[in-house]
C-alpha positions as protocol buffer text, in pm:
chain_id: "A"
residue {
  index: 1
  type: MET
  ca { x: 16496 y: -3539 z: -2310 }
}
residue {
  index: 2
  type: VAL
  ca { x: 16372 y: -3866 z: -2465 }
}
residue {
  index: 3
  type: ALA
  ca { x: 16228 y: -4153 z: -2262 }
}
residue {
  index: 4
  type: LYS
  ca { x: 16129 y: -4499 z: -2393 }
}
residue {
  index: 5
  type: VAL
  ca { x: 15866 y: -4736 z: -2260 }
}
residue {
  index: 6
  type: TYR
  ca { x: 15767 y: -5071 z: -2406 }
}
residue {
  index: 7
  type: THR
  ca { x: 15406 y: -5177 z: -2444 }
}
residue {
  index: 8
  type: GLY
  ca { x: 15207 y: -5398 z: -2675 }
}
residue {
  index: 9
  type: THR
  ca { x: 14901 y: -5439 z: -2886 }
}
residue {
  index: 10
  type: THR
  ca { x: 14729 y: -5727 z: -3057 }
}
residue {
  index: 11
  type: ASN
  ca { x: 14670 y: -5826 z: -3415 }
}
residue {
  index: 12
  type: GLY
  ca { x: 14403 y: -6094 z: -3388 }
}
residue {
  index: 13
  type: ILE
  ca { x: 14541 y: -6332 z: -3125 }
}
residue {
  index: 14
  type: GLU
  ca { x: 14903 y: -6231 z: -3181 }
}
residue {
  index: 15
  type: GLY
  ca { x: 15083 y: -5989 z: -2949 }
}
residue {
  index: 16
  type: ILE
  ca { x: 15301 y: -5716 z: -3099 }
}
residue {
  index: 17
  type: LEU
  ca { x: 15555 y: -5512 z: -2903 }
}
residue {
  index: 18
  type: VAL
  ca { x: 15536 y: -5134 z: -2939 }
}
residue {
  index: 19
  type: CYS
  ca { x: 15789 y: -4873 z: -2828 }
}
residue {
  index: 20
  type: VAL
  ca { x: 15652 y: -4549 z: -2682 }
}
residue {
  index: 21
  type: GLU
  ca { x: 15899 y: -4263 z: -2705 }
}
residue {
  index: 22
  type: ALA
  ca { x: 15836 y: -3932 z: -2529 }
}
residue {
  index: 23
  type: ASP
  ca { x: 16033 y: -3618 z: -2608 }
}
residue {
  index: 24
  type: ILE
  ca { x: 15998 y: -3288 z: -2424 }
}
residue {
  index: 25
  type: SER
  ca { x: 16165 y: -2995 z: -2594 }
}
residue {
  index: 26
  type: ASP
  ca { x: 16150 y: -2620 z: -2629 }
}
residue {
  index: 27
  type: GLY
  ca { x: 15886 y: -2484 z: -2861 }
}
residue {
  index: 28
  type: LEU
  ca { x: 15522 y: -2392 z: -2859 }
}
residue {
  index: 29
  type: PRO
  ca { x: 15340 y: -2581 z: -2583 }
}
residue {
  index: 30
  type: MET
  ca { x: 15162 y: -2880 z: -2733 }
}
residue {
  index: 31
  type: PHE
  ca { x: 15109 y: -3250 z: -2681 }
}
residue {
  index: 32
  type: ASP
  ca { x: 15136 y: -3439 z: -3009 }
}
residue {
  index: 33
  type: MET
  ca { x: 15109 y: -3816 z: -3072 }
}
residue {
  index: 34
  type: VAL
  ca { x: 15222 y: -3993 z: -3390 }
}
residue {
  index: 35
  type: GLY
  ca { x: 15248 y: -4351 z: -3517 }
}
residue {
  index: 36
  type: TYR
  ca { x: 14938 y: -4476 z: -3709 }
}
residue {
  index: 37
  type: LEU
  ca { x: 14698 y: -4425 z: -3419 }
}
residue {
  index: 38
  type: GLY
  ca { x: 14334 y: -4525 z: -3383 }
}
residue {
  index: 39
  type: ALA
  ca { x: 14085 y: -4282 z: -3229 }
}
residue {
  index: 40
  type: GLU
  ca { x: 14112 y: -4443 z: -2883 }
}
residue {
  index: 41
  type: VAL
  ca { x: 14490 y: -4397 z: -2883 }
}
residue {
  index: 42
  type: LYS
  ca { x: 14463 y: -4034 z: -2996 }
}
residue {
  index: 43
  type: GLU
  ca { x: 14227 y: -3976 z: -2702 }
}
residue {
  index: 44
  type: ALA
  ca { x: 14500 y: -4098 z: -2465 }
}
residue {
  index: 45
  type: ARG
  ca { x: 14651 y: -3750 z: -2488 }
}
residue {
  index: 46
  type: GLU
  ca { x: 14361 y: -3596 z: -2295 }
}
residue {
  index: 47
  type: ARG
  ca { x: 14320 y: -3888 z: -2053 }
}
residue {
  index: 48
  type: VAL
  ca { x: 14691 y: -3877 z: -1966 }
}
residue {
  index: 49
  type: ARG
  ca { x: 14708 y: -3498 z: -1937 }
}
residue {
  index: 50
  type: THR
  ca { x: 14401 y: -3485 z: -1711 }
}
residue {
  index: 51
  type: ALA
  ca { x: 14507 y: -3784 z: -1498 }
}
residue {
  index: 52
  type: LEU
  ca { x: 14852 y: -3634 z: -1439 }
}
residue {
  index: 53
  type: LYS
  ca { x: 14695 y: -3300 z: -1342 }
}
residue {
  index: 54
  type: ASN
  ca { x: 14452 y: -3471 z: -1104 }
}
residue {
  index: 55
  type: CYS
  ca { x: 14745 y: -3659 z: -944 }
}
residue {
  index: 56
  type: GLY
  ca { x: 14933 y: -3332 z: -886 }
}
residue {
  index: 57
  type: TYR
  ca { x: 15171 y: -3338 z: -1185 }
}
residue {
  index: 58
  type: ARG
  ca { x: 15158 y: -3047 z: -1429 }
}
residue {
  index: 59
  type: LEU
  ca { x: 15292 y: -3094 z: -1779 }
}
residue {
  index: 60
  type: PRO
  ca { x: 15565 y: -2840 z: -1858 }
}
residue {
  index: 61
  type: PRO
  ca { x: 15473 y: -2563 z: -2103 }
}
residue {
  index: 62
  type: LYS
  ca { x: 15688 y: -2722 z: -2374 }
}
residue {
  index: 63
  type: ARG
  ca { x: 15648 y: -2927 z: -2689 }
}
residue {
  index: 64
  type: ILE
  ca { x: 15570 y: -3290 z: -2594 }
}
residue {
  index: 65
  type: THR
  ca { x: 15592 y: -3543 z: -2876 }
}
residue {
  index: 66
  type: ILE
  ca { x: 15492 y: -3907 z: -2834 }
}
residue {
  index: 67
  type: ASN
  ca { x: 15592 y: -4160 z: -3099 }
}
residue {
  index: 68
  type: LEU
  ca { x: 15449 y: -4513 z: -3103 }
}
residue {
  index: 69
  type: SER
  ca { x: 15656 y: -4742 z: -3323 }
}
residue {
  index: 70
  type: PRO
  ca { x: 15666 y: -4936 z: -3543 }
}
residue {
  index: 71
  type: ALA
  ca { x: 15468 y: -4681 z: -3744 }
}
residue {
  index: 72
  type: TYR
  ca { x: 15333 y: -4941 z: -3989 }
}
residue {
  index: 73
  type: VAL
  ca { x: 15137 y: -5121 z: -3712 }
}
residue {
  index: 74
  type: ARG
  ca { x: 14790 y: -4977 z: -3645 }
}
residue {
  index: 75
  type: LYS
  ca { x: 14752 y: -4899 z: -3272 }
}
residue {
  index: 76
  type: SER
  ca { x: 14404 y: -4917 z: -3122 }
}
residue {
  index: 77
  type: GLY
  ca { x: 14248 y: -4951 z: -2780 }
}
residue {
  index: 78
  type: SER
  ca { x: 14309 y: -4782 z: -2448 }
}
residue {
  index: 79
  type: SER
  ca { x: 14603 y: -4997 z: -2332 }
}
residue {
  index: 80
  type: PHE
  ca { x: 14850 y: -4727 z: -2440 }
}
residue {
  index: 81
  type: ASP
  ca { x: 14740 y: -4476 z: -2172 }
}
residue {
  index: 82
  type: LEU
  ca { x: 14967 y: -4600 z: -1893 }
}
residue {
  index: 83
  type: PRO
  ca { x: 15279 y: -4641 z: -2109 }
}
residue {
  index: 84
  type: VAL
  ca { x: 15228 y: -4290 z: -2251 }
}
residue {
  index: 85
  type: ALA
  ca { x: 15190 y: -4148 z: -1899 }
}
residue {
  index: 86
  type: VAL
  ca { x: 15501 y: -4331 z: -1775 }
}
residue {
  index: 87
  type: ALA
  ca { x: 15704 y: -4218 z: -2079 }
}
residue {
  index: 88
  type: VAL
  ca { x: 15603 y: -3855 z: -2019 }
}
residue {
  index: 89
  type: LEU
  ca { x: 15684 y: -3881 z: -1647 }
}
residue {
  index: 90
  type: ALA
  ca { x: 16024 y: -4034 z: -1731 }
}
residue {
  index: 91
  type: ALA
  ca { x: 16096 y: -3756 z: -1983 }
}
residue {
  index: 92
  type: MET
  ca { x: 16007 y: -3505 z: -1708 }
}
residue {
  index: 93
  type: GLY
  ca { x: 16252 y: -3678 z: -1471 }
}
residue {
  index: 94
  type: ILE
  ca { x: 15983 y: -3793 z: -1226 }
}
residue {
  index: 95
  type: ILE
  ca { x: 16037 y: -4165 z: -1301 }
}
residue {
  index: 96
  type: PRO
  ca { x: 16392 y: -4301 z: -1344 }
}
residue {
  index: 97
  type: LYS
  ca { x: 16446 y: -4400 z: -1709 }
}
residue {
  index: 98
  type: ASP
  ca { x: 16682 y: -4685 z: -1623 }
}
residue {
  index: 99
  type: ARG
  ca { x: 16396 y: -4874 z: -1455 }
}
residue {
  index: 100
  type: LEU
  ca { x: 16204 y: -4897 z: -1785 }
}
residue {
  index: 101
  type: GLU
  ca { x: 16449 y: -5086 z: -2007 }
}
residue {
  index: 102
  type: GLN
  ca { x: 16316 y: -5445 z: -1984 }
}
residue {
  index: 103
  type: LEU
  ca { x: 15964 y: -5369 z: -1858 }
}
residue {
  index: 104
  type: LEU
  ca { x: 15646 y: -5391 z: -2064 }
}
residue {
  index: 105
  type: ILE
  ca { x: 15360 y: -5166 z: -1946 }
}
residue {
  index: 106
  type: VAL
  ca { x: 14989 y: -5176 z: -2039 }
}
residue {
  index: 107
  type: GLY
  ca { x: 14680 y: -5016 z: -1889 }
}
residue {
  index: 108
  type: GLU
  ca { x: 14404 y: -4763 z: -1936 }
}
residue {
  index: 109
  type: VAL
  ca { x: 14421 y: -4455 z: -1715 }
}
residue {
  index: 110
  type: GLY
  ca { x: 14108 y: -4295 z: -1573 }
}
residue {
  index: 111
  type: LEU
  ca { x: 14085 y: -3920 z: -1531 }
}
residue {
  index: 112
  type: ASP
  ca { x: 14136 y: -3966 z: -1157 }
}
residue {
  index: 113
  type: GLY
  ca { x: 14457 y: -4166 z: -1214 }
}
residue {
  index: 114
  type: ARG
  ca { x: 14310 y: -4511 z: -1151 }
}
residue {
  index: 115
  type: ILE
  ca { x: 14440 y: -4789 z: -1374 }
}
residue {
  index: 116
  type: LYS
  ca { x: 14162 y: -4974 z: -1554 }
}
residue {
  index: 117
  type: PRO
  ca { x: 14173 y: -5323 z: -1709 }
}
residue {
  index: 118
  type: ILE
  ca { x: 14235 y: -5377 z: -2079 }
}
residue {
  index: 119
  type: HIS
  ca { x: 14154 y: -5638 z: -2343 }
}
residue {
  index: 120
  type: GLY
  ca { x: 14421 y: -5864 z: -2494 }
}
residue {
  index: 121
  type: VAL
  ca { x: 14661 y: -5880 z: -2200 }
}
residue {
  index: 122
  type: LEU
  ca { x: 14741 y: -6251 z: -2247 }
}
residue {
  index: 123
  type: PRO
  ca { x: 14886 y: -6229 z: -2602 }
}
residue {
  index: 124
  type: ILE
  ca { x: 15073 y: -5909 z: -2512 }
}
residue {
  index: 125
  type: VAL
  ca { x: 15236 y: -6062 z: -2203 }
}
residue {
  index: 126
  type: THR
  ca { x: 15309 y: -6381 z: -2399 }
}
residue {
  index: 127
  type: LYS
  ca { x: 15493 y: -6175 z: -2661 }
}
residue {
  index: 128
  type: ALA
  ca { x: 15689 y: -5994 z: -2387 }
}
residue {
  index: 129
  type: ALA
  ca { x: 15801 y: -6329 z: -2245 }
}
residue {
  index: 130
  type: GLN
  ca { x: 15898 y: -6454 z: -2592 }
}
residue {
  index: 131
  type: GLU
  ca { x: 16105 y: -6137 z: -2643 }
}
residue {
  index: 132
  type: ARG
  ca { x: 16276 y: -6200 z: -2308 }
}
residue {
  index: 133
  type: MET
  ca { x: 16144 y: -5891 z: -2130 }
}
residue {
  index: 134
  type: ASP
  ca { x: 16214 y: -5904 z: -1754 }
}
residue {
  index: 135
  type: ALA
  ca { x: 15870 y: -5802 z: -1631 }
}
residue {
  index: 136
  type: CYS
  ca { x: 15524 y: -5669 z: -1717 }
}
residue {
  index: 137
  type: MET
  ca { x: 15317 y: -5404 z: -1541 }
}
residue {
  index: 138
  type: VAL
  ca { x: 14944 y: -5461 z: -1585 }
}
residue {
  index: 139
  type: PRO
  ca { x: 14622 y: -5340 z: -1420 }
}
residue {
  index: 140
  type: VAL
  ca { x: 14548 y: -5543 z: -1106 }
}
residue {
  index: 141
  type: GLU
  ca { x: 14224 y: -5665 z: -1267 }
}
residue {
  index: 142
  type: ASN
  ca { x: 14432 y: -5824 z: -1548 }
}
residue {
  index: 143
  type: ALA
  ca { x: 14699 y: -5977 z: -1320 }
}
residue {
  index: 144
  type: LYS
  ca { x: 14541 y: -6323 z: -1291 }
}
residue {
  index: 145
  type: GLU
  ca { x: 14513 y: -6358 z: -1669 }
}
residue {
  index: 146
  type: ALA
  ca { x: 14865 y: -6221 z: -1727 }
}
residue {
  index: 147
  type: ALA
  ca { x: 15004 y: -6461 z: -1467 }
}
residue {
  index: 148
  type: LEU
  ca { x: 14912 y: -6753 z: -1693 }
}
residue {
  index: 149
  type: VAL
  ca { x: 15234 y: -6671 z: -1879 }
}
residue {
  index: 150
  type: LYS
  ca { x: 15526 y: -6835 z: -1704 }
}
residue {
  index: 151
  type: GLY
  ca { x: 15880 y: -6705 z: -1697 }
}
residue {
  index: 152
  type: ILE
  ca { x: 15811 y: -6334 z: -1656 }
}
residue {
  index: 153
  type: ARG
  ca { x: 15773 y: -6121 z: -1342 }
}
residue {
  index: 154
  type: LEU
  ca { x: 15442 y: -5945 z: -1306 }
}
residue {
  index: 155
  type: PHE
  ca { x: 15343 y: -5623 z: -1130 }
}
residue {
  index: 156
  type: GLY
  ca { x: 14976 y: -5538 z: -1078 }
}
residue {
  index: 157
  type: VAL
  ca { x: 14896 y: -5167 z: -1034 }
}
residue {
  index: 158
  type: ASN
  ca { x: 14587 y: -4979 z: -920 }
}
residue {
  index: 159
  type: SER
  ca { x: 14673 y: -4613 z: -976 }
}
residue {
  index: 160
  type: LEU
  ca { x: 14912 y: -4373 z: -1144 }
}
residue {
  index: 161
  type: GLU
  ca { x: 15028 y: -4252 z: -802 }
}
residue {
  index: 162
  type: GLU
  ca { x: 15112 y: -4612 z: -706 }
}
residue {
  index: 163
  type: VAL
  ca { x: 15315 y: -4648 z: -1028 }
}
residue {
  index: 164
  type: ILE
  ca { x: 15515 y: -4331 z: -954 }
}
residue {
  index: 165
  type: LYS
  ca { x: 15581 y: -4431 z: -593 }
}
residue {
  index: 166
  type: GLY
  ca { x: 15679 y: -4783 z: -700 }
}
residue {
  index: 167
  type: PHE
  ca { x: 15930 y: -4661 z: -955 }
}
residue {
  index: 168
  type: ASN
  ca { x: 16081 y: -4428 z: -696 }
}
residue {
  index: 169
  type: ASP
  ca { x: 16105 y: -4705 z: -431 }
}
residue {
  index: 170
  type: GLU
  ca { x: 15853 y: -4538 z: -200 }
}
residue {
  index: 171
  type: ILE
  ca { x: 15638 y: -4854 z: -207 }
}
residue {
  index: 172
  type: LYS
  ca { x: 15693 y: -5209 z: -325 }
}
residue {
  index: 173
  type: PHE
  ca { x: 15504 y: -5307 z: -639 }
}
residue {
  index: 174
  type: TRP
  ca { x: 15241 y: -5575 z: -580 }
}
residue {
  index: 175
  type: GLU
  ca { x: 15334 y: -5912 z: -728 }
}
residue {
  index: 176
  type: PRO
  ca { x: 15078 y: -6194 z: -729 }
}
residue {
  index: 177
  type: GLU
  ca { x: 15159 y: -6497 z: -517 }
}
residue {
  index: 178
  type: LYS
  ca { x: 15170 y: -6829 z: -699 }
}
residue {
  index: 179
  type: GLU
  ca { x: 14880 y: -6968 z: -497 }
}
residue {
  index: 180
  type: GLU
  ca { x: 14670 y: -6660 z: -589 }
}
residue {
  index: 181
  type: ILE
  ca { x: 14697 y: -6749 z: -957 }
}
residue {
  index: 182
  type: GLY
  ca { x: 14688 y: -7127 z: -937 }
}
residue {
  index: 183
  type: HIS
  ca { x: 15057 y: -7208 z: -994 }
}
residue {
  index: 184
  type: GLU
  ca { x: 15239 y: -7449 z: -769 }
}
residue {
  index: 185
  type: LYS
  ca { x: 15531 y: -7320 z: -564 }
}
């Protein structure tokens, strides 16, 4: 079962959209990531696996393949953790895939499942708005900066558990109020 999540990276001050595809299939149990990845992105495999375990979600004993495309763009940084985790959870059927179509997701995931801030959120969210994405999910600590981009809905998240509950309508995602970010109503 393949699941797709959209995320982004930066090249200087320019944002670039990246598609994260997760496939879970029969075969020897492994967790493989491909797509011209920097060391920090390769390490996402262990951060995601451990965070999911610590949040009560066991990866199935199957072959899990993660593809980050386009392959010609070098991916670096820890902002891919949350989109990889969400793609895996969607491929497992824990998060509904139809809720991911026009949503860009960025964030580092701690081993305990907490979502940590990232660098470069402003150009990534700007690119998402330019590409007419409906919304962006960012770490709460990055929400004020991301909210500088007008014309796109914003969800700030604190933990992997909050993300799962939000996607499954168990809680309402937090959205910053205009007065919290300095916009007029």
